[in-house]
CSV table of C-alpha atoms and ligand atoms in Angstrom, one decimal:
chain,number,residue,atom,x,y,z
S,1,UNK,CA,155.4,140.7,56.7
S,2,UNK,CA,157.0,139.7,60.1
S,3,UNK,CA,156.5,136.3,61.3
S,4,UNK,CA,159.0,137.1,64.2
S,5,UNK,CA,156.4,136.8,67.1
S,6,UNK,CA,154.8,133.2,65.4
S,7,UNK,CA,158.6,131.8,65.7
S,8,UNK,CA,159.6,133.0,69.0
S,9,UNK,CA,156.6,131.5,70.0
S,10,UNK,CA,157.0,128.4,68.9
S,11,UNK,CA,160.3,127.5,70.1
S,12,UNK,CA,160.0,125.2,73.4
S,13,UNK,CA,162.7,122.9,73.7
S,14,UNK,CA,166.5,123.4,73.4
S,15,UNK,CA,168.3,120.3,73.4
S,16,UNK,CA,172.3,119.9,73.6
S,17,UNK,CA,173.8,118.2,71.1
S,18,UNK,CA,177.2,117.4,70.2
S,19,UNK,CA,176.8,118.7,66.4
S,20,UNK,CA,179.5,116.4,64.9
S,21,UNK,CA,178.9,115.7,61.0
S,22,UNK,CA,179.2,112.9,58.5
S,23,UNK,CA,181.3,113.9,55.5
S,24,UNK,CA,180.9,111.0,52.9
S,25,UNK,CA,184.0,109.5,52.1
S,26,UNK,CA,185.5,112.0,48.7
S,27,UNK,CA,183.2,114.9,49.3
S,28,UNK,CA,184.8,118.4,49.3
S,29,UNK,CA,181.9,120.2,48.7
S,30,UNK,CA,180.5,123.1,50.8
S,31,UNK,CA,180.2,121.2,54.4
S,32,UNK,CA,178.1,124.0,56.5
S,33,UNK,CA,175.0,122.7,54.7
S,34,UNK,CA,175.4,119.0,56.5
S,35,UNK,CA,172.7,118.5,59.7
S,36,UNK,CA,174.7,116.7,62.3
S,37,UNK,CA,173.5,112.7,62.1
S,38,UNK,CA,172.5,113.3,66.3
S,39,UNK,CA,169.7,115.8,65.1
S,40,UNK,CA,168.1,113.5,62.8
S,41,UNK,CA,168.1,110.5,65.1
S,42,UNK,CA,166.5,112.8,67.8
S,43,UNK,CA,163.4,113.6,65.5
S,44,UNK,CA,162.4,110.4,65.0
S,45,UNK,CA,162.0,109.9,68.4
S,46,UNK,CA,160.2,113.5,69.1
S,47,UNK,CA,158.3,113.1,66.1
S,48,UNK,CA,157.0,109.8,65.7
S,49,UNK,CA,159.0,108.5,62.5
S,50,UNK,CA,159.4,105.3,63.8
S,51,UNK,CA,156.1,104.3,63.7
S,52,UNK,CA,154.7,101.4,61.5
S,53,UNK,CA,154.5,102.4,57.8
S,54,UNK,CA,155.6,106.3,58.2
S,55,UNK,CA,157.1,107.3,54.5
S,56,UNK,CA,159.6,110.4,54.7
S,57,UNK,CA,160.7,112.3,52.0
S,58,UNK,CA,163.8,114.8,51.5
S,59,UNK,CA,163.5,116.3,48.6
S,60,UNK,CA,166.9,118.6,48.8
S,61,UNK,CA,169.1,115.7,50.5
S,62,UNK,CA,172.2,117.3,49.9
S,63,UNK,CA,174.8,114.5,50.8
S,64,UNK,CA,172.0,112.5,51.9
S,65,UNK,CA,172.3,112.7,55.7
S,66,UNK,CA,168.4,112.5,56.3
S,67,UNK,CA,167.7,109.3,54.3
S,68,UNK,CA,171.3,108.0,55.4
S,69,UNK,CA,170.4,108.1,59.2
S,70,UNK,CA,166.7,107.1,59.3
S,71,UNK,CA,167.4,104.1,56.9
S,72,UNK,CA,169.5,103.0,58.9
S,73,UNK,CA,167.2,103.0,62.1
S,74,UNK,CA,164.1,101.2,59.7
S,75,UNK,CA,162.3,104.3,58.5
S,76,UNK,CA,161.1,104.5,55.1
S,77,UNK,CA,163.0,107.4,53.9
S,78,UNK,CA,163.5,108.8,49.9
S,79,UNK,CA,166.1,111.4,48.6
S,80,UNK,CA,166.4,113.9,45.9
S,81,UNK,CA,169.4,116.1,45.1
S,82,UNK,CA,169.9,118.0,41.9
S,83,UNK,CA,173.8,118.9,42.2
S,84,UNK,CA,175.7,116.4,40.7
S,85,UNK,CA,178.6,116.5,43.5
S,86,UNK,CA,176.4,115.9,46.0
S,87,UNK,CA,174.3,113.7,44.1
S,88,UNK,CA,177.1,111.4,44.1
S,89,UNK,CA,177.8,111.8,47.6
S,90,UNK,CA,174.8,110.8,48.8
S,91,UNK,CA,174.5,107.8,46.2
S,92,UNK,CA,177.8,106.4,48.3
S,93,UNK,CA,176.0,106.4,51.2
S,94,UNK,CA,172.4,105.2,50.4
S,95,UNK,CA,171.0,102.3,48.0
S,96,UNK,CA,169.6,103.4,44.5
S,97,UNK,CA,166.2,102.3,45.5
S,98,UNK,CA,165.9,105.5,47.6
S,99,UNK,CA,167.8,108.1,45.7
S,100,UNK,CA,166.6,110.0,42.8
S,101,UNK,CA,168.9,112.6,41.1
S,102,UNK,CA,167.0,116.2,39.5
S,103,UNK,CA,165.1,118.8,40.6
S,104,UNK,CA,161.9,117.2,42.8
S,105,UNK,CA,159.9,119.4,41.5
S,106,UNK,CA,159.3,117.0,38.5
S,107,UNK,CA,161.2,114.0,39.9
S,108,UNK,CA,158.2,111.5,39.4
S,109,UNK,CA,157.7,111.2,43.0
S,110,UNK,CA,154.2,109.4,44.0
S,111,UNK,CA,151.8,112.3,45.3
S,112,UNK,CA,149.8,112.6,48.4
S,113,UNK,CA,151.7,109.4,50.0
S,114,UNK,CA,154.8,110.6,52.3
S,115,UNK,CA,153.7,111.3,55.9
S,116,UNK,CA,156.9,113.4,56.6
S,117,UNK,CA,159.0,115.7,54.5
S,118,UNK,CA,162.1,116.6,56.4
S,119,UNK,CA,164.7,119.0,54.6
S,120,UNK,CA,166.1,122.4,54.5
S,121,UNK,CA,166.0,124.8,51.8
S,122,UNK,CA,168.7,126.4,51.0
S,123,UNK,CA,169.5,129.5,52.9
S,124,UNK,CA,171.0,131.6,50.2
S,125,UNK,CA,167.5,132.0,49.1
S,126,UNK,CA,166.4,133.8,52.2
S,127,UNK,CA,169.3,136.4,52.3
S,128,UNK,CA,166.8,139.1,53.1
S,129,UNK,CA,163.2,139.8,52.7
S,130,UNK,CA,163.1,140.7,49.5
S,131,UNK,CA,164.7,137.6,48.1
S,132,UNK,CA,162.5,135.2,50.6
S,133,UNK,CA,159.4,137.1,48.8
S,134,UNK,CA,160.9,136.1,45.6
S,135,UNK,CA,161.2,132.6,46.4
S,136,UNK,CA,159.2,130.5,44.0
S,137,UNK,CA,156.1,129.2,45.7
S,138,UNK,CA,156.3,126.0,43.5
S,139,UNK,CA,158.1,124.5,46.4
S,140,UNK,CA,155.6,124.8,49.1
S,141,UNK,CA,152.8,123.5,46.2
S,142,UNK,CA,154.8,120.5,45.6
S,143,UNK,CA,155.8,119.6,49.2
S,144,UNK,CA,151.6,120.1,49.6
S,145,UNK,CA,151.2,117.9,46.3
S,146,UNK,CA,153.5,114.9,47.9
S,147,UNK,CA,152.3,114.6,51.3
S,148,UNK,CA,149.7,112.6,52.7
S,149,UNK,CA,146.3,115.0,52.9
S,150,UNK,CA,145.6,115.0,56.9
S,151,UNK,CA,148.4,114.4,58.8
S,152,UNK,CA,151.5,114.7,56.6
S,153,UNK,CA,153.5,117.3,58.0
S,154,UNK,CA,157.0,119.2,57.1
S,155,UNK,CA,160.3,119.1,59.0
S,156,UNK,CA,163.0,122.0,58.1
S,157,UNK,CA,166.3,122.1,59.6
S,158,UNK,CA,167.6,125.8,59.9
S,159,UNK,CA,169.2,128.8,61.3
S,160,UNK,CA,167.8,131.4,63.5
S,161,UNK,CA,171.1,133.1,62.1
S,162,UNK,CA,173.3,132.9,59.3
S,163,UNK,CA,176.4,134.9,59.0
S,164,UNK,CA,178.1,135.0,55.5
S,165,UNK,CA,179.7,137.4,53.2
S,166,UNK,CA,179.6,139.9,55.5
S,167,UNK,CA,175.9,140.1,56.3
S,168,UNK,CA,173.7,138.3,58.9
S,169,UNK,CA,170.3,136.4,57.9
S,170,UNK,CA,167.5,135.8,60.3
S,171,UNK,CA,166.6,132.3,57.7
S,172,UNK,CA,164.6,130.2,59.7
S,173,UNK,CA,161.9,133.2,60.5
S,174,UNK,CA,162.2,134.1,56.6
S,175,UNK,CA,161.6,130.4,55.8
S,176,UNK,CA,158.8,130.3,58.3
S,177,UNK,CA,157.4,133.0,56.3
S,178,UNK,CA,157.2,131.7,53.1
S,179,UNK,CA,155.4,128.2,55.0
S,180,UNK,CA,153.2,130.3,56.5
S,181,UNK,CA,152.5,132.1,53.3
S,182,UNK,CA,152.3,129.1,51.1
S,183,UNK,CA,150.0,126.7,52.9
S,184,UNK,CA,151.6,125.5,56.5
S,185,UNK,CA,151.0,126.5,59.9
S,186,UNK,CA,153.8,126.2,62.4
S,187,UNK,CA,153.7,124.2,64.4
S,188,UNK,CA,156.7,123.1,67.5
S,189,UNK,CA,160.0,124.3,66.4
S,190,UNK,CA,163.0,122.7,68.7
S,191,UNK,CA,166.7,124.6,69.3
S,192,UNK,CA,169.6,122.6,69.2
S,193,UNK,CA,172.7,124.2,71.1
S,194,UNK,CA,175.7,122.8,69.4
S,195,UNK,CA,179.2,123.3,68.3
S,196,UNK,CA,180.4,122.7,64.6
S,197,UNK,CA,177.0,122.5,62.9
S,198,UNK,CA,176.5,126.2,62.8
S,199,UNK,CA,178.4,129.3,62.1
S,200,UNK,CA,176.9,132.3,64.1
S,201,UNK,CA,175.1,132.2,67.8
S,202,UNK,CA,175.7,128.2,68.2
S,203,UNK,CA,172.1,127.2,67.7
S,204,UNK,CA,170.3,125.5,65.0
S,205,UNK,CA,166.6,124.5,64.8
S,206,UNK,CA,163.9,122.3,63.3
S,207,UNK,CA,160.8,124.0,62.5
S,208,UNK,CA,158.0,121.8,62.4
S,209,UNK,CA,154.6,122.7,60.0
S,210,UNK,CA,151.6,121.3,59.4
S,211,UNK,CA,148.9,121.3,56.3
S,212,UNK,CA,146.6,124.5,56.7
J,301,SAM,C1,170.9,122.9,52.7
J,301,SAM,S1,171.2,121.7,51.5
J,301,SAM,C2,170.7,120.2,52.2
J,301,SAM,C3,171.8,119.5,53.1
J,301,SAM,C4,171.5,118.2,53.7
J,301,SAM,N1,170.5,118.3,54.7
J,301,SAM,C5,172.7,117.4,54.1
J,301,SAM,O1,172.8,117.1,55.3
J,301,SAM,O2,173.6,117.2,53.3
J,301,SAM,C6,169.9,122.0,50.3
J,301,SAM,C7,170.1,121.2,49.1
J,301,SAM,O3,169.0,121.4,48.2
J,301,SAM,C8,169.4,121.1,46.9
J,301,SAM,N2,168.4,121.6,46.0
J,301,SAM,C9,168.1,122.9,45.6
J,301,SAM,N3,167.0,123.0,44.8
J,301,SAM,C10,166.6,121.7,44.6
J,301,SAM,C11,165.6,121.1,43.8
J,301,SAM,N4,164.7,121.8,43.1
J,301,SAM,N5,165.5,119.7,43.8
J,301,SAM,C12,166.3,119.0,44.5
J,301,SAM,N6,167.4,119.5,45.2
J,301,SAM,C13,167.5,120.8,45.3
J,301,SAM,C14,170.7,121.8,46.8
J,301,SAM,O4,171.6,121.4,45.8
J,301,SAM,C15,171.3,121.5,48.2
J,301,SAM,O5,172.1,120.4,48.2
């Protein structure tokens, strides 16, 4: 399966960024995983999160910078992080109302009711092929089981490259892959140039899918 053409395609836009990060106050945790706050804010501008009664969902929130930034600028936004360190990093930084801790896959979310699921999975489960093939495809049914049937659509933040323990990971064209292969069709994806967000060729991207 190569879904190289499909991505390359899809990228139009790069947009400079300055890439800085929030660390919540305490948190020592693994800090490469954090989307710089300037990326989120720009989405809800390119895609429409701002408007009147959109619901977003992050369902892997890490340290909660996606529900963090666009509560703060008004949009309905939910969290759910199973690792207890950055469970508790996120619950500093956003109200209990909109934080669940455990895995979301059985978190009792409300189906078929969030517009907008913006995340990223992690990339240490797209090391190659043969461990994105092996990627559970539970994820993709639930994010189709939680969004609104029509127009709810998924946001990832990724990586056109990862380099880590000595090998280098094309993620978000194996992530796009298992979309693809699970019920999305992609859709824009946007580049971000920027500096401390990323560890390999300075770029980062949102990947945007829609319901097949
Ligand atoms: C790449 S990180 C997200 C980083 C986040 N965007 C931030 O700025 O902090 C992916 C997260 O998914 C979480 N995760 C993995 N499987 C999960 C599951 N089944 N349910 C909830 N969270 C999960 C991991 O613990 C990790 O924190």
């Amino acid at each position: 399966m190569s879904f190289g053409r499909d991505y390359q395609r899809a990228v139009r836009t790069t947009v400079k960024t300055d890439g800085q990060i929030f660390i919540p106050p305490g948190y020592e945790g693994e800090k490469s995983i954090i989307i710089p706050d300037e990326i989120v804010l720009f989405c809800v501008g390119k895609f429409g999160l701002d408007r009147p009664s959109i619901r977003v969902l992050d369902p892997m929130c890490g340290v909660g910078t996606i529900p963090r930034v666009l509560l703060a600028h008004g949009v309905d936004c939910v969290g759910v992080e199973i690792d207890d360190e950055k469970y508790i990093a996120a619950s500093s930084v956003i109200d209990e109302a909109h934080l669940f801790h455990g895995d979301f896959r059985v978190v009792g979310l409300p189906t078929h009711s969030f517009d907008c699921i913006f995340t990223s999975l992690p990339f240490a489960w797209f090391r190659d092929k043969r461990a994105a093939a092996q990627v559970s495809p539970d994820y993709a049914q639930r994010f189709r089981d939680l969004l609104r049937p029509g127009g709810g659509f998924v946001l990832l933040d990724s990586l056109p490259r990862v380099d880590r323990d000595g090998g280098a990971w094309p993620v978000a064209e194996l992530q796009a892959g298992y979309l693809i292969n699970n019920g999305f069709a992609i859709g824009k994806v946007v580049a971000f140039s920027n500096a401390s967000h990323v560890d390999a060729d300075e770029c980062s991207v949102i990947m945007k899918f829609n319901l097949k």
